Amino acid sequence: MRKKIEEESIFMKNLAAAKRSASHHAPDDTRYIEIKDLMERELTRYDDGNGWKDTPKDA
């Protein structure tokens, strides 16, 4: 089960910058990260076992 420990809104120039920022600022024991756009559509997610997985643009 995933437990939400934090949520914040930030504006980044591109997805790569958002990934770096999320990874850098997440607590050391973070196992899962989601990055969504302003419409709450998931753009990418990080899973400790699988790394980053981007959502296809046509999804």
Coordinates of C-alpha atoms in Angstrom, one line a residue:
M1 CA 0.0 0.0 0.0
R2 CA 1.3 3.5 -0.9
K3 CA 1.1 6.1 1.8
K4 CA 1.2 9.7 0.7
I5 CA 3.8 11.5 2.8
E6 CA 3.9 14.8 0.9
E7 CA 2.4 16.6 -2.0
E8 CA 3.5 19.9 -3.5
S9 CA 2.9 22.0 -6.6
I10 CA 6.0 23.3 -8.4
F11 CA 6.5 24.6 -11.9
M12 CA 9.5 23.3 -13.9
K13 CA 10.7 24.1 -17.4
N14 CA 10.8 20.4 -18.4
L15 CA 10.1 16.9 -17.2
A16 CA 13.8 16.1 -16.7
A17 CA 14.2 19.0 -14.3
A18 CA 11.1 17.9 -12.4
K19 CA 12.5 14.4 -12.0
R20 CA 15.8 15.7 -10.7
S21 CA 14.1 18.0 -8.3
A22 CA 11.7 15.4 -7.0
S23 CA 14.4 12.8 -6.5
H24 CA 16.7 15.3 -4.8
H25 CA 14.1 16.7 -2.4
A26 CA 12.4 13.4 -1.5
P27 CA 13.2 11.8 1.9
D28 CA 15.9 9.0 1.7
D29 CA 13.3 6.2 2.3
T30 CA 11.1 7.3 -0.6
R31 CA 10.0 4.3 -2.7
Y32 CA 7.5 5.9 -5.1
I33 CA 7.2 9.3 -6.8
E34 CA 4.5 10.6 -9.1
I35 CA 4.7 13.7 -11.3
K36 CA 1.5 15.0 -12.7
D37 CA 0.5 18.0 -14.9
L38 CA -1.9 20.7 -13.9
M39 CA -4.8 18.6 -15.0
E40 CA -3.8 15.8 -12.6
R41 CA -2.7 13.5 -15.5
E42 CA 0.3 11.4 -14.5
L43 CA 3.4 12.3 -16.6
T44 CA 5.9 9.9 -15.0
R45 CA 6.4 7.8 -11.9
Y46 CA 9.3 6.5 -10.0
D47 CA 9.2 3.0 -8.4
D48 CA 12.2 2.0 -6.3
G49 CA 12.5 -1.4 -8.1
N50 CA 11.9 -0.2 -11.7
G51 CA 13.2 3.4 -11.9
W52 CA 11.4 6.2 -13.9
K53 CA 8.6 5.2 -16.2
D54 CA 7.1 7.9 -18.4
T55 CA 3.5 7.8 -19.4
P56 CA 3.0 7.6 -23.2
K57 CA 1.9 10.9 -24.7
D58 CA -1.2 9.4 -26.3
A59 CA -2.4 7.9 -23.0

